[in-house]
PDB file of N, CA and C in Angstrom:
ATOM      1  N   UNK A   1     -35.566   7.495  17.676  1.00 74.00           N
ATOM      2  CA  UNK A   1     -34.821   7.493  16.442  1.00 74.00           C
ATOM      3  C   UNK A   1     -34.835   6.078  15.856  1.00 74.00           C
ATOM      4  N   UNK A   2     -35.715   5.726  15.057  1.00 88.00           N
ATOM      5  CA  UNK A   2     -35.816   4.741  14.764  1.00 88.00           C
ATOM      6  C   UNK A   2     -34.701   3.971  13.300  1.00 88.00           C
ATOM      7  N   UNK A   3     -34.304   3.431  13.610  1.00 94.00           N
ATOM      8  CA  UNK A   3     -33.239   2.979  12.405  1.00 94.00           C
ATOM      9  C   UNK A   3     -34.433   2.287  11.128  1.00 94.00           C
ATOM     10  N   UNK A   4     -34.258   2.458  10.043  1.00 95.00           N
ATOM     11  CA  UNK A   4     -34.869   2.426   8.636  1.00 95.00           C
ATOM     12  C   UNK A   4     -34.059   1.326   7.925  1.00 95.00           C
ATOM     13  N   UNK A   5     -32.661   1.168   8.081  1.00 96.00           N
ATOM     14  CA  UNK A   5     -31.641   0.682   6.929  1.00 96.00           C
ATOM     15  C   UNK A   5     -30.504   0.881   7.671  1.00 96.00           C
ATOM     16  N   UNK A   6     -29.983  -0.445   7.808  1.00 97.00           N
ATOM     17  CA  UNK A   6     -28.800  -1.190   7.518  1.00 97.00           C
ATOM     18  C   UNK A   6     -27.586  -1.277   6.894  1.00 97.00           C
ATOM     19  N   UNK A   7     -26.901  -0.523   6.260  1.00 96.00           N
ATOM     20  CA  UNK A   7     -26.222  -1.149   5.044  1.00 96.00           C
ATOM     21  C   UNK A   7     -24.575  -0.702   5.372  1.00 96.00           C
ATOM     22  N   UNK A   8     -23.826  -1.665   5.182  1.00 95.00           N
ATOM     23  CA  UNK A   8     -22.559  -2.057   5.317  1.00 95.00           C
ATOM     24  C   UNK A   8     -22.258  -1.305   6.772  1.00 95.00           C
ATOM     25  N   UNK A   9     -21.194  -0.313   7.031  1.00 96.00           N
ATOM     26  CA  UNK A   9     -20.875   0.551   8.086  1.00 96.00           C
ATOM     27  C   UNK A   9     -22.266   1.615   8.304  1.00 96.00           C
ATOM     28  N   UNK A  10     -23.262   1.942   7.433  1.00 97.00           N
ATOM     29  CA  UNK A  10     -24.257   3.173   7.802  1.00 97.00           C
ATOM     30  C   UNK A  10     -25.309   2.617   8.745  1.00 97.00           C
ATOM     31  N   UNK A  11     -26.143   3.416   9.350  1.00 98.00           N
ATOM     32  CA  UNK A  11     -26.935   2.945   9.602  1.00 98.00           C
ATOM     33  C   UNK A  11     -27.791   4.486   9.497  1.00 98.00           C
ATOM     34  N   UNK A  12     -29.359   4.080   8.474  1.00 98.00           N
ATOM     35  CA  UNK A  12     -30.225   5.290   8.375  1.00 98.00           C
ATOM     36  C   UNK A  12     -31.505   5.480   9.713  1.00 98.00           C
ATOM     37  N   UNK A  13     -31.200   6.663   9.733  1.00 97.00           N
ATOM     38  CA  UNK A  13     -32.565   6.508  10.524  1.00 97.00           C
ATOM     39  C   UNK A  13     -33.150   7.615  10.303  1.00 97.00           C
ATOM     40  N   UNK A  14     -34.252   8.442  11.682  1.00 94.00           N
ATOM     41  CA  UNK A  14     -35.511   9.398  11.324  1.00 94.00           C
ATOM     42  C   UNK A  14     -35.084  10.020  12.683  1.00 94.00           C
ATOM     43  N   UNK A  15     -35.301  11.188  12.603  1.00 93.00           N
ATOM     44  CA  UNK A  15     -35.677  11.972  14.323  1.00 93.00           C
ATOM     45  C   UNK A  15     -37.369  11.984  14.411  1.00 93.00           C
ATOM     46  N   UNK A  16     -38.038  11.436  15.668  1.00 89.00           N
ATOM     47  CA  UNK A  16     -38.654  11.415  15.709  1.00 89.00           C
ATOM     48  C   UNK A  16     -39.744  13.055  15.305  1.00 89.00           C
ATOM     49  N   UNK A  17     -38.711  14.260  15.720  1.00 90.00           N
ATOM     50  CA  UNK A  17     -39.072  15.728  15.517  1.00 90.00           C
ATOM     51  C   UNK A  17     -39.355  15.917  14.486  1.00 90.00           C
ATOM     52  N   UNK A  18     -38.893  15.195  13.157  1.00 90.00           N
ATOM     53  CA  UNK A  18     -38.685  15.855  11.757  1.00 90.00           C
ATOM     54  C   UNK A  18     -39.817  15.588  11.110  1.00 90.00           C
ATOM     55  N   UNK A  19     -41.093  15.190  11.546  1.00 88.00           N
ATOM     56  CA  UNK A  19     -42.386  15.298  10.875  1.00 88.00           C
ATOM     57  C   UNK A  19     -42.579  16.296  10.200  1.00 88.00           C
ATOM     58  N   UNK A  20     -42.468  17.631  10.605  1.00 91.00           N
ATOM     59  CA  UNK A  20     -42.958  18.404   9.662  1.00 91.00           C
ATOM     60  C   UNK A  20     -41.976  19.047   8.376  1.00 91.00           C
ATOM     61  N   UNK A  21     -40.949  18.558   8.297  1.00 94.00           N
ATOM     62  CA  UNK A  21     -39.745  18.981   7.496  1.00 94.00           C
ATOM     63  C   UNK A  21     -39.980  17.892   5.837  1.00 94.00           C
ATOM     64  N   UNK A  22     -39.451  18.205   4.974  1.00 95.00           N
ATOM     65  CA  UNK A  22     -39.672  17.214   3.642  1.00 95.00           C
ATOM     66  C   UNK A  22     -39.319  15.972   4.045  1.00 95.00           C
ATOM     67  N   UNK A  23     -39.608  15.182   3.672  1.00 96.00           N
ATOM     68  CA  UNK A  23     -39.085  13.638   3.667  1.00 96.00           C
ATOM     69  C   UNK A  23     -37.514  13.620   3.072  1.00 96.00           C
ATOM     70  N   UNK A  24     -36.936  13.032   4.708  1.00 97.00           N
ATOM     71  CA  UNK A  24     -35.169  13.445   4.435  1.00 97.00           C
ATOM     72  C   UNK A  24     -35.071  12.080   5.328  1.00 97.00           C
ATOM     73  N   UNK A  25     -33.593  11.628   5.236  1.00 98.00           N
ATOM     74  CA  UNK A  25     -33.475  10.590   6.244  1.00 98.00           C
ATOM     75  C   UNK A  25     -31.902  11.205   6.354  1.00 98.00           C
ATOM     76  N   UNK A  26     -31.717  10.564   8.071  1.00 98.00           N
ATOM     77  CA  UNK A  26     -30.311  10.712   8.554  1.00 98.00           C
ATOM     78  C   UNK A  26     -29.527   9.802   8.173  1.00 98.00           C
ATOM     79  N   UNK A  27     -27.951   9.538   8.141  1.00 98.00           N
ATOM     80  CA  UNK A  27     -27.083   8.682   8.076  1.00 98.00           C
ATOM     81  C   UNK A  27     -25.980   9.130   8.816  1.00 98.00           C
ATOM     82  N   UNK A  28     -25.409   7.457   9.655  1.00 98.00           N
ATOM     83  CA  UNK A  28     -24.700   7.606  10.692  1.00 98.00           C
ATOM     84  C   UNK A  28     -23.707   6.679  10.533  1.00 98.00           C
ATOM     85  N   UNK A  29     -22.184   6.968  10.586  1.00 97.00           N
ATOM     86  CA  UNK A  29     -21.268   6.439  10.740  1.00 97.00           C
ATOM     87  C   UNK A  29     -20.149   6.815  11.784  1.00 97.00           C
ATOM     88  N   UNK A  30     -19.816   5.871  13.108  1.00 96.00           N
ATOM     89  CA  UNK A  30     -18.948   6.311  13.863  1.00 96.00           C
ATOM     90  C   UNK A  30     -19.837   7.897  14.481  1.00 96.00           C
ATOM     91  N   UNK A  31     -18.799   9.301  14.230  1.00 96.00           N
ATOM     92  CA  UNK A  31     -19.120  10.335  14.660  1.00 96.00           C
ATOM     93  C   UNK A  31     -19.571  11.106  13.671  1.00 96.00           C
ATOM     94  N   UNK A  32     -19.988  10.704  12.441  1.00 98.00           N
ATOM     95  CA  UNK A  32     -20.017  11.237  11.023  1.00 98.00           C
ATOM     96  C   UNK A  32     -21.728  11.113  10.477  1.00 98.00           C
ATOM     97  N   UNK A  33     -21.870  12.310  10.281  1.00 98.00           N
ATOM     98  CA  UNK A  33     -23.716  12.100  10.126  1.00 98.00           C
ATOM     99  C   UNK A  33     -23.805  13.053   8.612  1.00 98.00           C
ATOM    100  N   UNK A  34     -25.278  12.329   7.861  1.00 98.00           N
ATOM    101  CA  UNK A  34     -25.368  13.252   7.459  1.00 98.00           C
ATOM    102  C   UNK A  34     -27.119  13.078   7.216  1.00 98.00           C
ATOM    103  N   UNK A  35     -27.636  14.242   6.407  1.00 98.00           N
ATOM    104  CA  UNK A  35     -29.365  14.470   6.201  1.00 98.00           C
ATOM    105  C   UNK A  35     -29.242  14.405   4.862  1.00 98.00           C
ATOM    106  N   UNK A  36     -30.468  13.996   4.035  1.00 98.00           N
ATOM    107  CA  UNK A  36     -30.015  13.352   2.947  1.00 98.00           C
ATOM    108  C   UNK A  36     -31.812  13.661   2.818  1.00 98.00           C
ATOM    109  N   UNK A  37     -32.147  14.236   1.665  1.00 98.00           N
ATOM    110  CA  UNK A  37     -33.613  14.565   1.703  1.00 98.00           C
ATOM    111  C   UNK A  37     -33.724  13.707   0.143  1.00 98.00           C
ATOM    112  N   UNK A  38     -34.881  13.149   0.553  1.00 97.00           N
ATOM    113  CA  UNK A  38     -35.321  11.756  -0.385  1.00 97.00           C
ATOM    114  C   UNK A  38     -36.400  11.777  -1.824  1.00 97.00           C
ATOM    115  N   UNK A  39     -36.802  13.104  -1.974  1.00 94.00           N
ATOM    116  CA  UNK A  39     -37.308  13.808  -2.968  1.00 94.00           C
ATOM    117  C   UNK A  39     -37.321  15.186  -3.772  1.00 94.00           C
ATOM    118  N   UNK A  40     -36.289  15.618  -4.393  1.00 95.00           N
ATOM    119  CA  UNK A  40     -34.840  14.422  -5.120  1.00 95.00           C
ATOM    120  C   UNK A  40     -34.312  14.028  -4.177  1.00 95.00           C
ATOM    121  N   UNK A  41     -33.417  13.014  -4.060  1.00 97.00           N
ATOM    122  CA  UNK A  41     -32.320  12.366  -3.261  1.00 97.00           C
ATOM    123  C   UNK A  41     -31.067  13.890  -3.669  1.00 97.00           C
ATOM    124  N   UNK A  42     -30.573  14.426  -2.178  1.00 97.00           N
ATOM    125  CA  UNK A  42     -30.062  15.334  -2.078  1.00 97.00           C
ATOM    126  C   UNK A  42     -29.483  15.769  -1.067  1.00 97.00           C
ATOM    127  N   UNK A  43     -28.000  16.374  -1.089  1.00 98.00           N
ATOM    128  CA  UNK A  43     -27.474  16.338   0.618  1.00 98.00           C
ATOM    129  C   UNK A  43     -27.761  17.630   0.889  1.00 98.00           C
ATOM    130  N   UNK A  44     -28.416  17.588   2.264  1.00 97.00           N
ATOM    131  CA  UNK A  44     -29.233  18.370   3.107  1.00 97.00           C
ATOM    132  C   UNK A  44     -27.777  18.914   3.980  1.00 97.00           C
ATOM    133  N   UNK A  45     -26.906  18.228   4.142  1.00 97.00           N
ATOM    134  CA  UNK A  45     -25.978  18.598   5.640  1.00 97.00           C
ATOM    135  C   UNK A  45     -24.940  17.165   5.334  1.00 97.00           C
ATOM    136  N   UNK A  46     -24.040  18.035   5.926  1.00 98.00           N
ATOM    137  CA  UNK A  46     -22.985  16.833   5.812  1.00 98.00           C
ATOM    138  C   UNK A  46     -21.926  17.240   7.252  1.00 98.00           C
ATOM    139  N   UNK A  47     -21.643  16.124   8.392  1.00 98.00           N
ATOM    140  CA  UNK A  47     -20.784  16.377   9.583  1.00 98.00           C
ATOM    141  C   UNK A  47     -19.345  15.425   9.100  1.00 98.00           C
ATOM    142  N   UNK A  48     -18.581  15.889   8.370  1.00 97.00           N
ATOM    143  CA  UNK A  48     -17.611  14.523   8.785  1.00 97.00           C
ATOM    144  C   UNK A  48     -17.328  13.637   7.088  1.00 97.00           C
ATOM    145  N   UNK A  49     -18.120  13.437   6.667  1.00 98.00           N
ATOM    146  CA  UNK A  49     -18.012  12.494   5.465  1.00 98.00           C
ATOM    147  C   UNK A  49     -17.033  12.837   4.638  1.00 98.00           C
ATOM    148  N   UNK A  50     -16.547  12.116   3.938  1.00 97.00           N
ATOM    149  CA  UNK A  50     -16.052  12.309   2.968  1.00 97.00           C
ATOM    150  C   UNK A  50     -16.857  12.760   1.108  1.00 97.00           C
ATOM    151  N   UNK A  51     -15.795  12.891   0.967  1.00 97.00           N
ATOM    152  CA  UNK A  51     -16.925  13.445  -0.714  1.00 97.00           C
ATOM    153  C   UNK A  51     -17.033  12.258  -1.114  1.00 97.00           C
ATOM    154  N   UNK A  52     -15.906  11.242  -0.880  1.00 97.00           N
ATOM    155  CA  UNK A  52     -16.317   9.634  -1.671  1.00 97.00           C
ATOM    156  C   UNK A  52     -17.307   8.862  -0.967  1.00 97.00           C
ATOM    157  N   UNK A  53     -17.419   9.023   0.090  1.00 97.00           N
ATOM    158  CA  UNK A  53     -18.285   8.521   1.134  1.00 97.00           C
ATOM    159  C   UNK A  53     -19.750   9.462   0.986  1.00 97.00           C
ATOM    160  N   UNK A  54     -19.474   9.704   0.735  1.00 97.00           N
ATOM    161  CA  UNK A  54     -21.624  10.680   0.244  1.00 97.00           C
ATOM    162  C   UNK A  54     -21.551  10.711  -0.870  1.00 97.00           C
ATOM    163  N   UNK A  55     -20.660  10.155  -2.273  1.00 97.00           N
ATOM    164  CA  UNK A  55     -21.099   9.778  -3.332  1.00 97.00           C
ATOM    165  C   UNK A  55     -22.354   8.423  -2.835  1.00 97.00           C
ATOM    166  N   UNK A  56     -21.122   7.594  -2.421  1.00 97.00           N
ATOM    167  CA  UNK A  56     -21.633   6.340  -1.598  1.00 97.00           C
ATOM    168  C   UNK A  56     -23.013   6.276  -1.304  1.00 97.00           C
ATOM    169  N   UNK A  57     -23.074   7.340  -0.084  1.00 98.00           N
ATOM    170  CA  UNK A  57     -24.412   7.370   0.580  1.00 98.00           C
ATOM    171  C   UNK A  57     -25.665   7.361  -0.328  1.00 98.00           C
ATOM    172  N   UNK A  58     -25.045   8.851  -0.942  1.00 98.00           N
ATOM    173  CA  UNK A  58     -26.306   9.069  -2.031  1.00 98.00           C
ATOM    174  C   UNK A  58     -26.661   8.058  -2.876  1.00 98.00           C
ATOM    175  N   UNK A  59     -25.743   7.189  -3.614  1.00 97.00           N
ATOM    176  CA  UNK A  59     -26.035   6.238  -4.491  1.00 97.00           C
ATOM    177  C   UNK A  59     -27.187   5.104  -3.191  1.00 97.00           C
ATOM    178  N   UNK A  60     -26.561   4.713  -2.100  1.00 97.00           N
ATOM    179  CA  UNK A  60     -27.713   3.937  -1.547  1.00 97.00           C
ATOM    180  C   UNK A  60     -28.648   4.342  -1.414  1.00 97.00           C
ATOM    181  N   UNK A  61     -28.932   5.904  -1.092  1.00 98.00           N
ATOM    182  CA  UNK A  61     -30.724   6.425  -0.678  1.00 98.00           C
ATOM    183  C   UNK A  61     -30.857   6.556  -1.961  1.00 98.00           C
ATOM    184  N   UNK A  62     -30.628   6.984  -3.027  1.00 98.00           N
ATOM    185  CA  UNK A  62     -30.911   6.480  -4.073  1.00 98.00           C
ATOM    186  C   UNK A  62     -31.715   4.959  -4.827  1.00 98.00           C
ATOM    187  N   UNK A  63     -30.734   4.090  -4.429  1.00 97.00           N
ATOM    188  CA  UNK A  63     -31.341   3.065  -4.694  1.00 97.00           C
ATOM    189  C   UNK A  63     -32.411   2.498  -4.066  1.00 97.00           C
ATOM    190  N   UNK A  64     -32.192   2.533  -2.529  1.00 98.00           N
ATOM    191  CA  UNK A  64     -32.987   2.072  -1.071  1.00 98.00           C
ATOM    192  C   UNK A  64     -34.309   3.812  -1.096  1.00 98.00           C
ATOM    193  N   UNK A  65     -34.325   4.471  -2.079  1.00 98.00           N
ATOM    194  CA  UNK A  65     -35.153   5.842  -2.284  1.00 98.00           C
ATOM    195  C   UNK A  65     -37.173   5.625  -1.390  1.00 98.00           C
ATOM    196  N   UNK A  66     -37.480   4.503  -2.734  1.00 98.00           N
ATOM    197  CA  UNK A  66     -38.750   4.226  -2.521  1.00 98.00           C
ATOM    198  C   UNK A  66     -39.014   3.578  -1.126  1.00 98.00           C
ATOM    199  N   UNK A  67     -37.977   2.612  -0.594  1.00 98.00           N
ATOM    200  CA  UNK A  67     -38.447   1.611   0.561  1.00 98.00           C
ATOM    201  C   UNK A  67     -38.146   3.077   1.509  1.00 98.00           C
ATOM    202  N   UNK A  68     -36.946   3.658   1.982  1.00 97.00           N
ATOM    203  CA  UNK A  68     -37.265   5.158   2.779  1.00 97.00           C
ATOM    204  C   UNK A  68     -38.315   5.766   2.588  1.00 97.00           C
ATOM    205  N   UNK A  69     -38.850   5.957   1.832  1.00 97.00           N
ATOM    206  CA  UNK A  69     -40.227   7.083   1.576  1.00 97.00           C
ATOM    207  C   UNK A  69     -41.197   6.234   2.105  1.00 97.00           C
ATOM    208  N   UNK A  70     -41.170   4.889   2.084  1.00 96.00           N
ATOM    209  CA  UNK A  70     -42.616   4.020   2.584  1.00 96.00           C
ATOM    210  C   UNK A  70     -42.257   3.738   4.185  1.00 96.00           C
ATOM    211  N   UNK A  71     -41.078   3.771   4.364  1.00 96.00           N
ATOM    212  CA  UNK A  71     -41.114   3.682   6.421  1.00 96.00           C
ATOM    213  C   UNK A  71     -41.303   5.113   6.731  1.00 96.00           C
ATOM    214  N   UNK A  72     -40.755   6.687   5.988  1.00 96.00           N
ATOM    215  CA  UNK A  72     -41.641   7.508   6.362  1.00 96.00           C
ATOM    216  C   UNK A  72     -42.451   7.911   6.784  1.00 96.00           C
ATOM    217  N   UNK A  73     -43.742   7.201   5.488  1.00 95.00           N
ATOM    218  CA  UNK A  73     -44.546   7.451   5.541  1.00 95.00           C
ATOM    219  C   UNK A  73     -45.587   6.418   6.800  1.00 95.00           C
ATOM    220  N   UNK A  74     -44.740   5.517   6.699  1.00 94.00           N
ATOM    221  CA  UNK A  74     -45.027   4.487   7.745  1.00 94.00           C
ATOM    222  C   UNK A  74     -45.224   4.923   9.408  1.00 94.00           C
ATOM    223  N   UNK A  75     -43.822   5.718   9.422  1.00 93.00           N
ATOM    224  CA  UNK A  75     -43.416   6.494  10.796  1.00 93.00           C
ATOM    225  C   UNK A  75     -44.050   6.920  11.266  1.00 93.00           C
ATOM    226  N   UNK A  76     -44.671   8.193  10.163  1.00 92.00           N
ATOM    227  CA  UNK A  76     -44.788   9.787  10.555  1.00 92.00           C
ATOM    228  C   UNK A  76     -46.547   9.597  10.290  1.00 92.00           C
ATOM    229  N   UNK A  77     -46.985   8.940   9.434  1.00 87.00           N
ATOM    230  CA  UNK A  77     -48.237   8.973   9.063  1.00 87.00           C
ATOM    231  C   UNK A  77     -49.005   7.632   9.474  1.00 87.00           C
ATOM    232  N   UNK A  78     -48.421   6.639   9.945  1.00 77.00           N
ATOM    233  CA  UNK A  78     -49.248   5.267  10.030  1.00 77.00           C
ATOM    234  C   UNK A  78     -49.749   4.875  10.951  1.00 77.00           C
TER     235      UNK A  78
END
């Protein structure tokens, strides 16, 4: 499970399994996860979050969108 991104309390990462699924990334806080698929940016699953807290999220894979899609592709294909 390789971590992708950093940012404040989250930390994103990949299951190594999810190769064949769309390009999605996980997010992890404490006991609180969620899947977050990166073309559109879109919540896949949510454990725990809050609705203000996956506004949040989404706005970062949002922004952080393109650099996720290039360690993806980095991951799964490089």
């Amino acid at each position: 499970m390789p971590t992708v991104l950093r940012s404040g309390p989250y930390r994103f990462y990949f299951y190594a399994g999810d190769r064949e699924e769309p390009m999605h990334v996980h997010v992890k806080r404490d006991e609180m996860e969620a899947k977050v698929w990166l073309d559109p940016v879109w919540l896949a699953r949510n454990k725990g979050f809050s609705r203000t807290e996956l506004n949040k999220i989404l706005r970062l894979v949002a922004e952080h969108r393109q650099f996720l899609m290039d360690q993806w592709n980095e991951y799964f294909n490089g």
